Coordinates of N, CA and C in Angstrom, one line a residue:
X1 N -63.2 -122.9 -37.0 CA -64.1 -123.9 -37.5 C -65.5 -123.2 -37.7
X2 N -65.7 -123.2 -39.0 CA -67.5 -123.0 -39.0 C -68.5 -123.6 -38.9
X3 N -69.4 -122.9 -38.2 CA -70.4 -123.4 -37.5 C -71.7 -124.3 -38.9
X4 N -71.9 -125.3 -39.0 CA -72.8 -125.8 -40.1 C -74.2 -125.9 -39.2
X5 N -75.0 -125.2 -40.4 CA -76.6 -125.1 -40.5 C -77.2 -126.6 -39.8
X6 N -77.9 -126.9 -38.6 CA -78.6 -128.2 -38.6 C -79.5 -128.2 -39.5
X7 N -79.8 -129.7 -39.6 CA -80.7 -130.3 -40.5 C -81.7 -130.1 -39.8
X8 N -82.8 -129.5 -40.5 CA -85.0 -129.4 -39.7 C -85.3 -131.0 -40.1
X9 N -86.1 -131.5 -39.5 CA -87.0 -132.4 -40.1 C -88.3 -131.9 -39.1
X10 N -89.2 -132.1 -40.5 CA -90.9 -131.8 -40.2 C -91.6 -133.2 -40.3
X11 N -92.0 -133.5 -39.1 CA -93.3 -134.7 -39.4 C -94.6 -134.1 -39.2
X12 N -95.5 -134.8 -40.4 CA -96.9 -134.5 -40.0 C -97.8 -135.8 -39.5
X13 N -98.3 -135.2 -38.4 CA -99.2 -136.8 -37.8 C -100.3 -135.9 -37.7
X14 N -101.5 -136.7 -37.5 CA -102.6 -136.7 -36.8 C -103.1 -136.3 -35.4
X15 N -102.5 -136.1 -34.7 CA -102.5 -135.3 -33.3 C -101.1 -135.3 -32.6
X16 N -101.4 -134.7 -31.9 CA -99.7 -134.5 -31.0 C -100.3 -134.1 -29.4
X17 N -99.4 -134.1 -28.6 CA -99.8 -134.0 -27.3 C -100.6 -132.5 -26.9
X18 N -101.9 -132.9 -26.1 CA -102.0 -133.8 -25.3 C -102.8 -135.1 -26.1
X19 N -103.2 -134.6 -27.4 CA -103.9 -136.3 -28.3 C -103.1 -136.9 -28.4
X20 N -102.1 -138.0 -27.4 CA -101.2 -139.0 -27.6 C -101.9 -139.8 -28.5
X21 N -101.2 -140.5 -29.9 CA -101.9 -141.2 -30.8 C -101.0 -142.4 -30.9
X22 N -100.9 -143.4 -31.1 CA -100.1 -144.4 -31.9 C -98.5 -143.8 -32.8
X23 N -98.9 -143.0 -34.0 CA -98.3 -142.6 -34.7 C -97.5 -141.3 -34.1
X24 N -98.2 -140.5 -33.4 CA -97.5 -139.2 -32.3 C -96.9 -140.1 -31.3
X25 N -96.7 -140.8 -30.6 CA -96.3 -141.5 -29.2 C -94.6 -141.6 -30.4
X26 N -94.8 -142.6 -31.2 CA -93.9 -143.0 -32.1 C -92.8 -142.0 -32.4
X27 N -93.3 -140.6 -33.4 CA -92.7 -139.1 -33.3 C -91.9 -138.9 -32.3
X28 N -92.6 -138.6 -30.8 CA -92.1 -137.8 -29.9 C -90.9 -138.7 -29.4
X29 N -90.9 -140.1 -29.5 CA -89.8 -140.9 -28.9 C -88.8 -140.5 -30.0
X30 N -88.9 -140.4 -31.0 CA -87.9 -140.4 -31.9 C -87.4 -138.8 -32.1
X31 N -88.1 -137.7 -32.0 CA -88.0 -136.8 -31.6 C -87.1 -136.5 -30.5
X32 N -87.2 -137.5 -29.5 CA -86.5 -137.5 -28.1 C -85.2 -137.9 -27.9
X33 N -85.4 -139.1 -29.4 CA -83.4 -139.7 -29.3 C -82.8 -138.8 -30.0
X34 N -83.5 -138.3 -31.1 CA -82.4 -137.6 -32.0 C -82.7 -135.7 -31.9
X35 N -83.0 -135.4 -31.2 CA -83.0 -133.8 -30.8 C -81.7 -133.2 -30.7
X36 N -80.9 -133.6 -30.3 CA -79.6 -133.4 -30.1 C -79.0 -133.2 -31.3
X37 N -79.1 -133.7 -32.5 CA -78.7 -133.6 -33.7 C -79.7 -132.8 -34.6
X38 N -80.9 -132.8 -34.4 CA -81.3 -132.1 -35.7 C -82.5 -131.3 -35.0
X39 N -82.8 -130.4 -35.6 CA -84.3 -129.6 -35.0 C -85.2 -129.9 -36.1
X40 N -86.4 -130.3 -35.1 CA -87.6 -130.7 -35.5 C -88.9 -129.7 -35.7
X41 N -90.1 -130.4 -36.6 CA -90.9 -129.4 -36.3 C -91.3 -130.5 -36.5
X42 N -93.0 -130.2 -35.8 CA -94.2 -131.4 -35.9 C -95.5 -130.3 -36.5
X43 N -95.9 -131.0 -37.9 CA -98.0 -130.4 -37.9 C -98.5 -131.4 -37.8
X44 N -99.5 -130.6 -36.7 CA -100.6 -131.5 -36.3 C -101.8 -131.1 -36.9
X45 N -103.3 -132.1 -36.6 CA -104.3 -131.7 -37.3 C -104.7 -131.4 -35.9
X46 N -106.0 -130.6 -35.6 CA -106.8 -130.3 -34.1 C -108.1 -131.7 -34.1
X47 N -107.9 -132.1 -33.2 CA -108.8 -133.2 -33.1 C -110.9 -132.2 -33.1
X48 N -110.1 -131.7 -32.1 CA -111.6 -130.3 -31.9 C -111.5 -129.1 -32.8
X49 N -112.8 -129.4 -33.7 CA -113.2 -128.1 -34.7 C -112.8 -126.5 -33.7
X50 N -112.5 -125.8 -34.8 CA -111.9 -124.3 -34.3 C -113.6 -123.9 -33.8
X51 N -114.7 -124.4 -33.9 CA -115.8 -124.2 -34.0 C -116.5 -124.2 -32.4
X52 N -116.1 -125.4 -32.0 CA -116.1 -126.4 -30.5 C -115.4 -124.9 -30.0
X53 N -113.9 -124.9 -30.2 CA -113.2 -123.9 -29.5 C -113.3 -122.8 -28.7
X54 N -114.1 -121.8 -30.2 CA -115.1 -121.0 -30.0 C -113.7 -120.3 -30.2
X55 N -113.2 -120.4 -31.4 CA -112.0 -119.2 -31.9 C -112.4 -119.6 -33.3
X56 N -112.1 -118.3 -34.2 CA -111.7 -118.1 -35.4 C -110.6 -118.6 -36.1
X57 N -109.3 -119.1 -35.6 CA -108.2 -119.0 -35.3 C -108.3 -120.8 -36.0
X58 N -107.6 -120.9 -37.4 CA -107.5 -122.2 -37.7 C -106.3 -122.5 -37.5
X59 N -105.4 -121.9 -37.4 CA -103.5 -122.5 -37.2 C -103.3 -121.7 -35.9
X60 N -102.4 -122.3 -35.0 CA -101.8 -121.8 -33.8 C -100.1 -123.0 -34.1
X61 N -99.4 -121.7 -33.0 CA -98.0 -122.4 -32.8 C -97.9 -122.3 -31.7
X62 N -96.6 -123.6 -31.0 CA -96.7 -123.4 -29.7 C -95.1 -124.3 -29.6
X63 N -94.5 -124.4 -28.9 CA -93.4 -124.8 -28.4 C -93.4 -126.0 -27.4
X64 N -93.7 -127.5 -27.5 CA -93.6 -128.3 -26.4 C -92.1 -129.0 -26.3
X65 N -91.6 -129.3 -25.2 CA -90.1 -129.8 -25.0 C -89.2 -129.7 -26.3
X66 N -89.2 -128.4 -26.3 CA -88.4 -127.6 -26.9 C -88.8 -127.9 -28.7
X67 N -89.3 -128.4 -29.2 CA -89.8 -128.8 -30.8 C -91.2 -127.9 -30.8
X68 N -91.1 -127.0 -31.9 CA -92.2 -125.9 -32.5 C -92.9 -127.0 -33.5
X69 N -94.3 -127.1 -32.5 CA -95.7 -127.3 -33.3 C -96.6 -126.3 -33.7
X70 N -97.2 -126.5 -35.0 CA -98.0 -126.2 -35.7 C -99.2 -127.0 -36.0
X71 N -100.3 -126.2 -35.3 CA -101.4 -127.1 -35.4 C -102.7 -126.5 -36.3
X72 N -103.0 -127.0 -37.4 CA -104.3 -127.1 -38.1 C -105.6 -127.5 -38.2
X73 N -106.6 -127.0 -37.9 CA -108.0 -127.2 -38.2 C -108.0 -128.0 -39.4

C-alpha cells in the first residue's frame, strides 16, 4: 500500500496563542478536531511591534501543540 501525501491547510488570523482572539480560539478548536487528518499551519500577525520587542527580527517560527506557526510583524 502507498503511503499518500496529507493535505496542509494554512489559516491566517490575527493573533494566535498566547493572543487568544475570537477568530484564533475558533482555529485552534478546529485545528484540534481535525489534526489527525490533515497538517496545519497557522500565520499570525504580532500584536507587539518587533520595535516594543527590542529585536530586528520581523518573522519568527515556532511549534505550538504540534501545528508550525508563523508569526509576522
Amino acid at each position: 500500500m502507498q503511503n499518500k501525501a496529507r493535505i496542509g491547510v494554512c489559516m491566517v488570523v490575527g493573533a494566535w496563542y498566547p493572543e487568544g482572539r475570537g477568530g484564533a480560539i475558533q482555529c485552534f478548536n478546529l485545528i484540534n478536531s481535525l489534526k489527525q487528518s490533515f497538517d496545519f499551519y497557522v500565520i499570525a500577525t504580532y500584536k507587539i511591534s518587533s520595535k516594543v520587542r527590542q529585536t530586528k527580527q520581523i518573522f519568527s517560527e515556532e511549534t505550538i501543540d504540534g501545528t508550525k506557526v508563523f508569526r509576522i510583524n
